[in-house]
Short mmCIF file of C-alpha atoms in Angstrom, two decimals:
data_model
loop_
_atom_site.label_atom_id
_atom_site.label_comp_id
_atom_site.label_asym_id
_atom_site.label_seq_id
_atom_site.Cartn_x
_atom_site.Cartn_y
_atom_site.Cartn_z
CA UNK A 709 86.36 -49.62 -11.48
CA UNK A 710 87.26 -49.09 -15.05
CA UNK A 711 83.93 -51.64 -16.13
CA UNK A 712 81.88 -49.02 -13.84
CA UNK A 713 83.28 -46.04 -15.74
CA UNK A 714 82.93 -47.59 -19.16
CA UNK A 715 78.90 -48.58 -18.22
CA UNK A 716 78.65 -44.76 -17.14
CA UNK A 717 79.46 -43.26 -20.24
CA UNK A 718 77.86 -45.84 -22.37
CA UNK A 719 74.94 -45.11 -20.90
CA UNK A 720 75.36 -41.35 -20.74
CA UNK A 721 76.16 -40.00 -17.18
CA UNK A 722 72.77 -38.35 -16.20
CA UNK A 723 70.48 -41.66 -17.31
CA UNK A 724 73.30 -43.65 -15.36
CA UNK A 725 72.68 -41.03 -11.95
CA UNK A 726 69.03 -41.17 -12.97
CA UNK A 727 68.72 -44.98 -12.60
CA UNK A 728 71.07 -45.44 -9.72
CA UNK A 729 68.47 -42.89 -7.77
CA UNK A 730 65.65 -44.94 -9.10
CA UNK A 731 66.81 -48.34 -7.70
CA UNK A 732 68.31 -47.30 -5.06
CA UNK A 733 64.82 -45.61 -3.49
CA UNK A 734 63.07 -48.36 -5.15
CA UNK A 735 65.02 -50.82 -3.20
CA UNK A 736 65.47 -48.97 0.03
CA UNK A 737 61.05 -48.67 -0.22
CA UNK A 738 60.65 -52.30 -0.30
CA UNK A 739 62.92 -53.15 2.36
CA UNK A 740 60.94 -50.64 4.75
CA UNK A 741 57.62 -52.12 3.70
CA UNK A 742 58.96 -56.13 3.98
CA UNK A 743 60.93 -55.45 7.11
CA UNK A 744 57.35 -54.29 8.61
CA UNK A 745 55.82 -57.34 7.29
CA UNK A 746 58.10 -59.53 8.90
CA UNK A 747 57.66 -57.58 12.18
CA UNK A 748 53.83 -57.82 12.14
CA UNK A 749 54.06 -61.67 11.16
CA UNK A 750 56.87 -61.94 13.76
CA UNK A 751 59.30 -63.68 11.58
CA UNK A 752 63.24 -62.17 11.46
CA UNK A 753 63.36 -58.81 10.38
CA UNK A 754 65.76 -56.83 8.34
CA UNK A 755 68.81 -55.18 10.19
CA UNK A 756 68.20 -51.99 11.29
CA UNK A 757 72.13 -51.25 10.07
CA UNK A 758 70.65 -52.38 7.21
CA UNK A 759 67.74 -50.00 6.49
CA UNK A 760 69.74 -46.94 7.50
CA UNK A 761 72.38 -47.70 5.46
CA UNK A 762 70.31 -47.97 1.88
CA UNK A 763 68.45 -44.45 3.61
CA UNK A 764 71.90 -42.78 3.73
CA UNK A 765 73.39 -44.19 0.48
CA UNK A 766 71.15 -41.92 -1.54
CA UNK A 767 67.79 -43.85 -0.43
CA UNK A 768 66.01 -41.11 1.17
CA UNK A 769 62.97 -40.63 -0.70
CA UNK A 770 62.85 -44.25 -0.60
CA UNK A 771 62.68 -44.20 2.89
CA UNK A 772 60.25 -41.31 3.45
CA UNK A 773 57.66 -43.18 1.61
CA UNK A 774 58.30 -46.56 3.06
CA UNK A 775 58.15 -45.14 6.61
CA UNK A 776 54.51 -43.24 5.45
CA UNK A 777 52.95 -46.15 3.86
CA UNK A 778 54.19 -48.76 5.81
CA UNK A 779 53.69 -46.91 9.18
CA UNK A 780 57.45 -48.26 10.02
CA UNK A 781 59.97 -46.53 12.09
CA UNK A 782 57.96 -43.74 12.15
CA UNK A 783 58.72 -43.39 16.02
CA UNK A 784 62.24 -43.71 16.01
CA UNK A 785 63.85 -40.94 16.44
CA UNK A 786 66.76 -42.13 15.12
CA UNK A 787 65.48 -42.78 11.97
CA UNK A 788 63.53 -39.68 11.44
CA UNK A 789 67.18 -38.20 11.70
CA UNK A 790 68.77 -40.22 8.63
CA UNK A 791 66.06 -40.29 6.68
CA UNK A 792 66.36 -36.20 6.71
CA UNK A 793 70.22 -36.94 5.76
CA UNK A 794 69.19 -39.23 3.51
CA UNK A 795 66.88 -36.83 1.58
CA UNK A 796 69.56 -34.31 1.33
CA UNK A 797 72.13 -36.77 0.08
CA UNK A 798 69.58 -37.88 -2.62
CA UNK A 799 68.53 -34.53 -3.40
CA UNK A 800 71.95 -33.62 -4.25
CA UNK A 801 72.27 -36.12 -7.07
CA UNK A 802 68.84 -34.88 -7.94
CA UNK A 803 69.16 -31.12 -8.25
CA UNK A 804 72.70 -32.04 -10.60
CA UNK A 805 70.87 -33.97 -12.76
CA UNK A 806 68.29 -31.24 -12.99
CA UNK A 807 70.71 -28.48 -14.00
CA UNK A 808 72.40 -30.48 -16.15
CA UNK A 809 68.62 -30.89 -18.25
CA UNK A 810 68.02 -27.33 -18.49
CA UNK A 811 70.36 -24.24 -17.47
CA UNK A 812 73.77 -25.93 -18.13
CA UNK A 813 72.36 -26.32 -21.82
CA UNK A 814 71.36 -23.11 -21.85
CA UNK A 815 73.83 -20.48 -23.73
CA UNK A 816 74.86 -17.64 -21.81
CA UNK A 817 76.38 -13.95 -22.97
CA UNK A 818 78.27 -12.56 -20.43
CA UNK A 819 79.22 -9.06 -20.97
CA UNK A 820 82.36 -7.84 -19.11
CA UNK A 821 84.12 -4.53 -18.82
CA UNK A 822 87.80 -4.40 -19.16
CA UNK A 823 89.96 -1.09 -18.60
CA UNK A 824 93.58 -1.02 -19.24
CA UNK A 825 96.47 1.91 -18.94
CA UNK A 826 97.75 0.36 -22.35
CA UNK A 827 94.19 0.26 -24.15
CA UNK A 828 94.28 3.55 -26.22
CA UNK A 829 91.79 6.11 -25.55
CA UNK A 830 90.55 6.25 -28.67
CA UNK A 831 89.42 2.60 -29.08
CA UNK A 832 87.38 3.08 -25.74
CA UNK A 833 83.99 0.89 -25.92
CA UNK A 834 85.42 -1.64 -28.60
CA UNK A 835 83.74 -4.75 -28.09
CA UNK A 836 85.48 -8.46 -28.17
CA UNK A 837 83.16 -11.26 -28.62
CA UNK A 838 85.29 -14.31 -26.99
CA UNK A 839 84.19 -18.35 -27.31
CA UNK A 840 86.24 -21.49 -26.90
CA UNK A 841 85.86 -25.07 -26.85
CA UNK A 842 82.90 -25.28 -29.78
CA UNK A 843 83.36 -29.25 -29.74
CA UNK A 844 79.63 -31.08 -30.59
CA UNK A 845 77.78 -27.78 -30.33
CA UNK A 846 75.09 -28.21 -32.81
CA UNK A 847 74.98 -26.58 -36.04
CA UNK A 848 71.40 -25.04 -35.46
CA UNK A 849 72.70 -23.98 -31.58
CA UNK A 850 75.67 -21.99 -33.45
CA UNK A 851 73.08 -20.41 -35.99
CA UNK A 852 71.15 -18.72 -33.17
CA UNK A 853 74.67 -17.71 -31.51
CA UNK A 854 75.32 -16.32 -34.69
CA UNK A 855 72.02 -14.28 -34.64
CA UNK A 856 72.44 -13.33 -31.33
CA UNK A 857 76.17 -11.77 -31.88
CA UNK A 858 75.24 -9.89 -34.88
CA UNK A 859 72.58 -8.13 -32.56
CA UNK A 860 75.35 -6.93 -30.57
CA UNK A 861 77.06 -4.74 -32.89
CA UNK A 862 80.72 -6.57 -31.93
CA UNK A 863 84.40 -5.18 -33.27
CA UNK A 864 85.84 -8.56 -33.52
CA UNK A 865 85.44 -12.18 -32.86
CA UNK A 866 87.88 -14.46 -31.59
CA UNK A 867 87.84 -18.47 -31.41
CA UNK A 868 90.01 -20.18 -28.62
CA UNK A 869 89.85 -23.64 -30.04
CA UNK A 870 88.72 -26.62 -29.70
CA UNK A 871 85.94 -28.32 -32.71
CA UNK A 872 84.30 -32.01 -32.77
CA UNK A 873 86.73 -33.77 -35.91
CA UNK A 874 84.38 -36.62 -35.96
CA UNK A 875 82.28 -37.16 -39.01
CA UNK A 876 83.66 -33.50 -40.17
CA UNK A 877 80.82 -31.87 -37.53
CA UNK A 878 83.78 -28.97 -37.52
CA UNK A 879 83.05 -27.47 -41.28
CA UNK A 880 79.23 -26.82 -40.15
CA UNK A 881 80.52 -25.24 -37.01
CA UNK A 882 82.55 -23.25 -38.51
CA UNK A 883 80.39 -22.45 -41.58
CA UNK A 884 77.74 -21.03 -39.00
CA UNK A 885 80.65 -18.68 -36.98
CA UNK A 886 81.42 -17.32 -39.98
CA UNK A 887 77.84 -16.18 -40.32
CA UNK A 888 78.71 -13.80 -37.77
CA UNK A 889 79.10 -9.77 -38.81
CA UNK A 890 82.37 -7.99 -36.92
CA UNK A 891 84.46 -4.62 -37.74
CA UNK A 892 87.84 -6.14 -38.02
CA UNK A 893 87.11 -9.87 -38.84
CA UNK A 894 87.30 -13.17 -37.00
CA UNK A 895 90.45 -14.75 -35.41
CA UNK A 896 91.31 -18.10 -34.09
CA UNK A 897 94.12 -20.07 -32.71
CA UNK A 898 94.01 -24.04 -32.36
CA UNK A 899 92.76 -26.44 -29.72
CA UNK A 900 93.98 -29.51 -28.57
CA UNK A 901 91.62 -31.31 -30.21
CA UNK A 902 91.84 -29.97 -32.92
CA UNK A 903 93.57 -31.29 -36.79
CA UNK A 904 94.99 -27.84 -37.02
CA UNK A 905 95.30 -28.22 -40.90
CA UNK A 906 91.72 -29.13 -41.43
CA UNK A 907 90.42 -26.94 -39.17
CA UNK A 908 92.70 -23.95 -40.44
CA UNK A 909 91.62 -24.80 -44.29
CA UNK A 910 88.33 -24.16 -43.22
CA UNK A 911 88.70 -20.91 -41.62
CA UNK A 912 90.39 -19.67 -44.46
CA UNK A 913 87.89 -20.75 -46.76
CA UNK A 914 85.04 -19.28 -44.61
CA UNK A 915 87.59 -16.00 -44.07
CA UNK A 916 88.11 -16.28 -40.65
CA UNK A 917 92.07 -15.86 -39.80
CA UNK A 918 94.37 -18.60 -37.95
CA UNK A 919 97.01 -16.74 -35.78
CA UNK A 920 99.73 -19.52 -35.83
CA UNK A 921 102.15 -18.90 -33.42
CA UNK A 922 101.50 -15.19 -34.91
CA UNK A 923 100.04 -11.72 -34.27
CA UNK A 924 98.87 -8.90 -36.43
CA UNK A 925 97.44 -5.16 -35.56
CA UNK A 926 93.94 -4.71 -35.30
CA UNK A 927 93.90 -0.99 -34.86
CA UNK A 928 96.42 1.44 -34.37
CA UNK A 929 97.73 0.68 -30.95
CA UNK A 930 96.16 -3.03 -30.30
CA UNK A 931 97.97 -6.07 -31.58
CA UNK A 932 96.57 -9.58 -31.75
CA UNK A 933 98.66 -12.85 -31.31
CA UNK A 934 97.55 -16.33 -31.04
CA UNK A 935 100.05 -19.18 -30.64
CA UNK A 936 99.86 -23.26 -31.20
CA UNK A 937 97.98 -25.65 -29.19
CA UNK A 938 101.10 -26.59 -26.23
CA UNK A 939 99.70 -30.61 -26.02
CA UNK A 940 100.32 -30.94 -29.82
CA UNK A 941 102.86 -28.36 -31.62
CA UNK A 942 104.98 -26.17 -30.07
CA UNK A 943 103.54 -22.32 -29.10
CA UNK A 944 106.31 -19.59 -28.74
CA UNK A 945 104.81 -16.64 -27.46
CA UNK A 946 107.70 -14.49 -28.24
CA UNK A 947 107.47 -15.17 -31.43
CA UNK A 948 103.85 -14.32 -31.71
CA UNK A 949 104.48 -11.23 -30.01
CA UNK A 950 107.69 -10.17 -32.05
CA UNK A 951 106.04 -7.61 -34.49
CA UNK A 952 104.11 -5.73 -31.90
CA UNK A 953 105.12 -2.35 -30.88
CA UNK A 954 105.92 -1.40 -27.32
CA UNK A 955 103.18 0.40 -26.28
CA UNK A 956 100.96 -1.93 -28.14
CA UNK A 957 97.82 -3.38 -26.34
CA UNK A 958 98.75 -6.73 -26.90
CA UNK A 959 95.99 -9.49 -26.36
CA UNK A 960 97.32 -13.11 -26.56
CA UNK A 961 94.88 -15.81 -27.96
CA UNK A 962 96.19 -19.70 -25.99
CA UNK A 963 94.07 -22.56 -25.87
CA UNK A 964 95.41 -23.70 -22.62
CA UNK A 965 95.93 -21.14 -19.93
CA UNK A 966 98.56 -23.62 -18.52
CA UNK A 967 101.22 -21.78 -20.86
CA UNK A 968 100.74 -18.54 -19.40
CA UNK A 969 102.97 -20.06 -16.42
CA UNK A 970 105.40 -21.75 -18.96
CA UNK A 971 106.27 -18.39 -21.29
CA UNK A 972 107.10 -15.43 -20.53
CA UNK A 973 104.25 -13.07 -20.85
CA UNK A 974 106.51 -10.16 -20.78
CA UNK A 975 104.57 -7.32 -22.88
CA UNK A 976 101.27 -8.88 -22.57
CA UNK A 977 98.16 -6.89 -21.50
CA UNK A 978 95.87 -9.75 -21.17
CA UNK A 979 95.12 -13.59 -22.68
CA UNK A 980 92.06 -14.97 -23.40
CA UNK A 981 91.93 -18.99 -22.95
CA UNK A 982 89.81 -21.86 -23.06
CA UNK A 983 90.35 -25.43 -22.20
CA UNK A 984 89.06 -26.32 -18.95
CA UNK A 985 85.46 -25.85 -19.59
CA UNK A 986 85.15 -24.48 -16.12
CA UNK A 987 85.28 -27.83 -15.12
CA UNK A 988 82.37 -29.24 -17.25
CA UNK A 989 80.56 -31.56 -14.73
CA UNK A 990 80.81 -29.73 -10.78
CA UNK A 991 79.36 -29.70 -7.55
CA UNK A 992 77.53 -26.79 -7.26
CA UNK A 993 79.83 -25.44 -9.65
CA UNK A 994 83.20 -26.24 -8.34
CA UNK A 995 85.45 -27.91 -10.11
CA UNK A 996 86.39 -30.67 -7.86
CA UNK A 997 88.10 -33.36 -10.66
CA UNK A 998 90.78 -30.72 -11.56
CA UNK A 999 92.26 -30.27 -8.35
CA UNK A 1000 94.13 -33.87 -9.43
CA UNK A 1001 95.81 -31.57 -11.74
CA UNK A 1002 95.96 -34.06 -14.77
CA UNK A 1003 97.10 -33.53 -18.45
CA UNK A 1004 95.60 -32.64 -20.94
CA UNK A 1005 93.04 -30.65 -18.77
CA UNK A 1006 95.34 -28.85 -16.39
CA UNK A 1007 98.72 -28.35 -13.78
CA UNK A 1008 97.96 -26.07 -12.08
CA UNK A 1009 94.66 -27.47 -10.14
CA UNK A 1010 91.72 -24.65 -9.91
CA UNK A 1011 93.80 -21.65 -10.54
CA UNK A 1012 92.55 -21.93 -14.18
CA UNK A 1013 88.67 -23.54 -13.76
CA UNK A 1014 87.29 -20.15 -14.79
CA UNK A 1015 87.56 -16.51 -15.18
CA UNK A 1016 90.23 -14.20 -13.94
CA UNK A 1017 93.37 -15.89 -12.28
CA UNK A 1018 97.38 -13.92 -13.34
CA UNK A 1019 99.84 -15.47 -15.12
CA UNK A 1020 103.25 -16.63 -13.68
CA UNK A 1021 104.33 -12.75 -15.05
CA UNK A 1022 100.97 -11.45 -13.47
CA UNK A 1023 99.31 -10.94 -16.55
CA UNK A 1024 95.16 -10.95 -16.66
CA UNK A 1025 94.03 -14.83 -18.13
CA UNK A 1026 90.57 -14.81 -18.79
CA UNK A 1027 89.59 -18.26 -18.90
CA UNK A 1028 85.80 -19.13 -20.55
CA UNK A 1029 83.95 -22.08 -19.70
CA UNK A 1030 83.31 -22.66 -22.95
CA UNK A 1031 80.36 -23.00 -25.35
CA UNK A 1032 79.89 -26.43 -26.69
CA UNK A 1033 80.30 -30.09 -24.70
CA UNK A 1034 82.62 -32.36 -24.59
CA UNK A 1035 82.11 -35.74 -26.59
CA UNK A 1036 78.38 -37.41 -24.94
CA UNK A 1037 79.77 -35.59 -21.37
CA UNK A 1038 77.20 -32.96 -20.23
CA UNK A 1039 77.64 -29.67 -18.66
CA UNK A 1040 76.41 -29.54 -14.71
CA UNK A 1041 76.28 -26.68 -13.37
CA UNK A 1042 78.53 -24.84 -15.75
CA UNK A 1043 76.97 -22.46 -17.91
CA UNK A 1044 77.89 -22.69 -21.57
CA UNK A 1045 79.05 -18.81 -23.02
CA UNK A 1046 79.87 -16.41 -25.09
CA UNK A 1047 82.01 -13.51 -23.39
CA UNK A 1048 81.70 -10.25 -24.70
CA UNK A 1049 84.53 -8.01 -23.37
CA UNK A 1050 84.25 -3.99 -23.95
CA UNK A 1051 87.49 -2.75 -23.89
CA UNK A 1052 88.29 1.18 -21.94
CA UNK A 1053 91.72 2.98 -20.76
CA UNK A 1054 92.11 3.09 -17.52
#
């Protein structure tokens, strides 16, 4: 099993779905069209357990054109049935594949309203650009982000975590975010992927602001805090919280959402996270490999695969799917984004 998964991501996981399809209906085609052979010539044919097998085991198109060329089976009722299953089955692998080629690499900027009874009046309509999970995102990709964000007249930017260390691809990434024109700056906490020290040098030098485990205020009334990546340091959100005032918007900046059930989140008005990259490859967009709940993606199953879910404390977690890929693994059907949140009082 292990050999199988190695091949698969050698090969890169849509050529390796690509060319399974490709035998597969290649196979099942030539089986129709000898098994009719043999039947016209009279010799031993192929099992019909056989032929409906390969049809259901992603052979469907296969099948179809075996049956039309070949004139086989074409009376068989129960054949005409599996090869319809068959065609679905196939066509699932199919429209995946297909997503994963063009909309699932295909940026998205999702614009969301968020109204609080702590967000002060005053700061209604201030806009929070949110992204998470940069990894290989190319530096040319992050240059038209960058153009795009500056069109959208933003208050502040804030970076859950998460850059490609290899070959140093993070100083371009970050060069390119930096690019980017906000009110009050750009913030960022740590990912678990992340060399925290080289990746914080590199804000700085860009002047884009680690939160560390600490918080400052934005505005009069909103406090940021951002705490360490939980899989590699140790995050206290208390401490990141401690110089905020109580009646403080407080926003919380975690690379895993996972902690939000570990911490108290006492005196939080919402955290933004990252992480699970809505679950990065899905059917039809669920998330089925993290209901195994497995470190380091998550422990708590789907509850944090994407957008809104509460806290252990029953605090808002916002978590984004993400804008980059991880390592050679491709996005299906999960949208790579930006989230733009524009904050009101409720």
């Amino acid at each position: 099993m292990q050999l199988i998964i190695n091949l698969i991501f050698y090969i890169g996981i849509i050529k390796f779905f690509f060319m399974f399809l490709l035998l597969t209906n290649t196979f099942t085609f030539f089986l129709y069209v000898t098994d009719k052979r043999k039947a016209v010539k009279g010799k031993r044919c192929i099992s019909e357990k056989t032929l409906l097998i390969f049809t259901i085991l992603c052979g469907g198109i296969g099948a179809l054109l075996g049956m039309y060329f070949a004139n086989h089976k074409t009376r068989n009722r129960k054949f005409k049935f599996v090869v319809v299953i068959g065609l679905i089955i196939t066509f699932i692998p199919v429209i995946h594949i297909a997503h994963g080629l063009t909309l699932s690499k295909i940026i998205r900027y999702v614009e969301i309203e968020f109204r609080s009874e702590n967000w002060p009046p005053e700061l209604d309509g201030y806009r929070i650009a949110f992204m998470s999970d940069m990894h290989a995102i190319t530096e040319e990709n992050m240059r038209k982000v960058a153009t795009e964000l500056n069109d959208r007249d933003l208050d502040l930017l804030l970076l859950g975590g998460d850059f490609l260390m290899e070959n140093n691809h993070y100083q371009g990434t970050v060069r390119e975010i930096a690019q980017i024109s906000t009110t009050d700056g750009i913030f960022g906490v740590e990912g678990n992927h992340d060399d925290y020290k080289k990746v914080f040098k590199a804000k700085k030098e860009y002047g884009i602001k680690p939160l560390d485990n600490s918080g400052r205020c934005i505005r009069e009334g909103f406090y940021l805090a951002g705490v360490q990546d939980m899989y590699n340091r140790n995050p206290n959100i208390k401490e990141a919280i401690a110089n905020a005032h109580t009646n403080d918007f407080v926003l919380l900046l975690s690379h895993s959402p996972d902690l939000s059930m570990l911490q108290s989140t006492d005196g939080i008005d919402l955290i933004l996270s990252g992480h699970t990259h809505a679950g990065q490859i899905t059917f039809f967009g669920y998330p089925f490999y993290l209901l195994y709940g497995s470190l380091p993606i998550t422990d708590y199953g789907t509850r944090f695969a994407y957008g809104f879910a509460c806290s252990a404390d029953d605090v808002p977690v916002f978590i984004t799917s993400g804008i980059g890929t991880f390592s050679h693994v491709p996005r299906i059907f999960t949208r790579p984004e930006v989230v733009i949140f524009t904050m009101y009082s409720e």
